[in-house]
PDB file of C-alpha atoms in Angstrom:
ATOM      1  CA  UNK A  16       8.775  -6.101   0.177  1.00 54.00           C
ATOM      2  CA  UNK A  17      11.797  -7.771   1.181  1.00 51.00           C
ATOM      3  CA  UNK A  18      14.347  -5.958   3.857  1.00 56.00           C
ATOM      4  CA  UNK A  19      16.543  -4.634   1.068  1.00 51.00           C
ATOM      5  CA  UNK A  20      19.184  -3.908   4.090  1.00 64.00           C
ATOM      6  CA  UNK A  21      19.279  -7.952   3.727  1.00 73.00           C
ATOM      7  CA  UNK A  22      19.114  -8.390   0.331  1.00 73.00           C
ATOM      8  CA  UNK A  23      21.128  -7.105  -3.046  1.00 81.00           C
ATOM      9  CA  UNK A  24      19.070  -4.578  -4.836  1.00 82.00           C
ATOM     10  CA  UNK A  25      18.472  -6.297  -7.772  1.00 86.00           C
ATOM     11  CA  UNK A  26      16.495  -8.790  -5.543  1.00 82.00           C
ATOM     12  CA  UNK A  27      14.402  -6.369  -4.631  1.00 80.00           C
ATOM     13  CA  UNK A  28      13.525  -5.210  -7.362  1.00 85.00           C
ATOM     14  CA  UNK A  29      12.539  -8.483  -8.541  1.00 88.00           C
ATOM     15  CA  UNK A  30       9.842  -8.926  -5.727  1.00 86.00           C
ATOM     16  CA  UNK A  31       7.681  -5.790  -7.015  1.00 87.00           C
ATOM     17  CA  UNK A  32       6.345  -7.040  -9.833  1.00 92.00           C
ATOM     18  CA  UNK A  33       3.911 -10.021  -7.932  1.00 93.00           C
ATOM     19  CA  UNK A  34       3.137  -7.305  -5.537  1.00 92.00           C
ATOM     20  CA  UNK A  35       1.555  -4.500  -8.553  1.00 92.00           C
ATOM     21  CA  UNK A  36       0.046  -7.162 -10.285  1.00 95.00           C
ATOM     22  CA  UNK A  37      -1.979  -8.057  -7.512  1.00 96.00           C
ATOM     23  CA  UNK A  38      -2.878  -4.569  -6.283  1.00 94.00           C
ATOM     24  CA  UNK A  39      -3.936  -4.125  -9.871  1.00 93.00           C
ATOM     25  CA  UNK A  40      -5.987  -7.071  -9.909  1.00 95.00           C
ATOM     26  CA  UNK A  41      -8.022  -5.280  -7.091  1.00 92.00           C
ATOM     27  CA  UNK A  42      -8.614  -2.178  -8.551  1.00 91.00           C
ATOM     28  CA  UNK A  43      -8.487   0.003 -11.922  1.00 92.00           C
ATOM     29  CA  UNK A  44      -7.491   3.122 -10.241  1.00 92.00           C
ATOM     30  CA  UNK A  45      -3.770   5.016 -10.735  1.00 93.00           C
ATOM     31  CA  UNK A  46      -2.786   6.657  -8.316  1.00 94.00           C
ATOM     32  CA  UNK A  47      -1.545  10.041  -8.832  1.00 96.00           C
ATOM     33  CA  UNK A  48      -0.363  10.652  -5.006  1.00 94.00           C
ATOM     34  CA  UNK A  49       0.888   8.890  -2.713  1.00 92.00           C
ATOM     35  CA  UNK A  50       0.363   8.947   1.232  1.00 87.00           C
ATOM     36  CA  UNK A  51       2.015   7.832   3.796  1.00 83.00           C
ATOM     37  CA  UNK A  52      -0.499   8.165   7.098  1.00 77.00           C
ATOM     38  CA  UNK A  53       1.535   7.443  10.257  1.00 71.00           C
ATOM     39  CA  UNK A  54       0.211   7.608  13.620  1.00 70.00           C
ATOM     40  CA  UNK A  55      -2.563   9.928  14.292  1.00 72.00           C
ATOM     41  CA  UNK A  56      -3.371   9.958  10.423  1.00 70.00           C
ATOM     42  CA  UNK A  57      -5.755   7.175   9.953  1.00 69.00           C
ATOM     43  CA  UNK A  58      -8.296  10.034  10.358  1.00 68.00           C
ATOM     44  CA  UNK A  59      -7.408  11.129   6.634  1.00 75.00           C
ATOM     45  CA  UNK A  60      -7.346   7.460   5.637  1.00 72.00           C
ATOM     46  CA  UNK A  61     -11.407   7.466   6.545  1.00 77.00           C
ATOM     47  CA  UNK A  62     -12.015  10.253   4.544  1.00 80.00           C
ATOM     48  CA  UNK A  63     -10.706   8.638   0.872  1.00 86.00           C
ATOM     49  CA  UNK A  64     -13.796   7.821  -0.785  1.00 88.00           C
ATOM     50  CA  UNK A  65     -14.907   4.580  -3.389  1.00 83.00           C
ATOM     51  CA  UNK A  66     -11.981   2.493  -1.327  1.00 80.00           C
ATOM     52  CA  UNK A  67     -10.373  -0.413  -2.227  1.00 90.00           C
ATOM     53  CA  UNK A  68      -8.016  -1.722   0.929  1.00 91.00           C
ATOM     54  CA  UNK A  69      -6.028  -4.484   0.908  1.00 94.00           C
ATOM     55  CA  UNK A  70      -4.718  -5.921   4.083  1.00 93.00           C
ATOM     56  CA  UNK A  71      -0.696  -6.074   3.541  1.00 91.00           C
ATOM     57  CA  UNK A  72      -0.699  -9.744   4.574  1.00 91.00           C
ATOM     58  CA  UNK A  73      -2.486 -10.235   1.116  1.00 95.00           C
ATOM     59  CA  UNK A  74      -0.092  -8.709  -0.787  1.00 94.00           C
ATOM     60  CA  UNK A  75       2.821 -10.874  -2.472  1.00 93.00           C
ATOM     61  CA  UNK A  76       6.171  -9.974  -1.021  1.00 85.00           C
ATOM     62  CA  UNK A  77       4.814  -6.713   0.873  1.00 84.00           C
ATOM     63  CA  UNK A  78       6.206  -6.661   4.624  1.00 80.00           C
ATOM     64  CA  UNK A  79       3.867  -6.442   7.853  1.00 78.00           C
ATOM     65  CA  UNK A  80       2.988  -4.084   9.426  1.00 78.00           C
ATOM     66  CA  UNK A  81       4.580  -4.060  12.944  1.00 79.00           C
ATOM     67  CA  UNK A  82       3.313  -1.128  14.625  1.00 77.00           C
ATOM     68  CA  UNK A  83       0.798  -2.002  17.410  1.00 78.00           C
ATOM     69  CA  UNK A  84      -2.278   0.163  16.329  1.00 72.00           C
ATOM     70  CA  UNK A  85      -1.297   0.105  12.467  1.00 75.00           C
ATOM     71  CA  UNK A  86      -4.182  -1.194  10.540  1.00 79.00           C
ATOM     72  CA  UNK A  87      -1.136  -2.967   7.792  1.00 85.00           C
ATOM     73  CA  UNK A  88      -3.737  -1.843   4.971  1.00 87.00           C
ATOM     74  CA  UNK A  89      -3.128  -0.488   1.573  1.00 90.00           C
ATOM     75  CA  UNK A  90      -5.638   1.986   0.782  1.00 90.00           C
ATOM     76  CA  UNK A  91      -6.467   3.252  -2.865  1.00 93.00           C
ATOM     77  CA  UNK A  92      -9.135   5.280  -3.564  1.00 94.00           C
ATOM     78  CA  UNK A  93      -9.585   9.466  -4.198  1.00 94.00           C
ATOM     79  CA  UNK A  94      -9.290  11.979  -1.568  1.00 91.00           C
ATOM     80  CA  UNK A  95     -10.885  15.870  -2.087  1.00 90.00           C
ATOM     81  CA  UNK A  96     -11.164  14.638  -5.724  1.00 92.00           C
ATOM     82  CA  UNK A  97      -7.491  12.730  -6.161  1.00 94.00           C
ATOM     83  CA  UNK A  98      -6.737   9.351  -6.955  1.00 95.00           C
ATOM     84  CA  UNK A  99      -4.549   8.675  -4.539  1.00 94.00           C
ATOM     85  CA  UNK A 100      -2.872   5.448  -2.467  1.00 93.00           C
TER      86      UNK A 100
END
């Protein structure tokens, strides 16, 4: 998404909507957790089975990852049973 330390809120908000339609458009799973795997996480990220990953570059408005060693993937999928992203 946009750097909302740049931008009014209301902009913001107005970028989300391309960005959940096209996650959506990728898969048919809702999420009912979300994680946030930093470094020395991906491990977990591996384990979330019947994956759908989208690269953030893909993704309408969504920012890069900048993080040398960050994959910059969105991951949905379930996780010890979960539906999680």
């Amino acid at each position: 998404m946009v750097d909302p330390g740049r931008y009014s809120l209301e902009e913001v908000w107005s970028q989300y909507p391309a960005a959940v339609e096209f996650i959506r458009s990728h898969t048919n799973l809702k999420p009912r957790v979300a994680l946030s795997l930093g470094s020395g996480l991906g491990v977990v990220g591996e384990e979330i089975a019947e994956a759908a990953t989208i690269p953030y570059s893909e993704i309408p408005e969504f920012p890069a990852a900048t993080i040398v060693g960050h994959e910059g993937n969105l991951v949905l999928g379930t996780w010890k049973g979960c539906p999680v992203v």
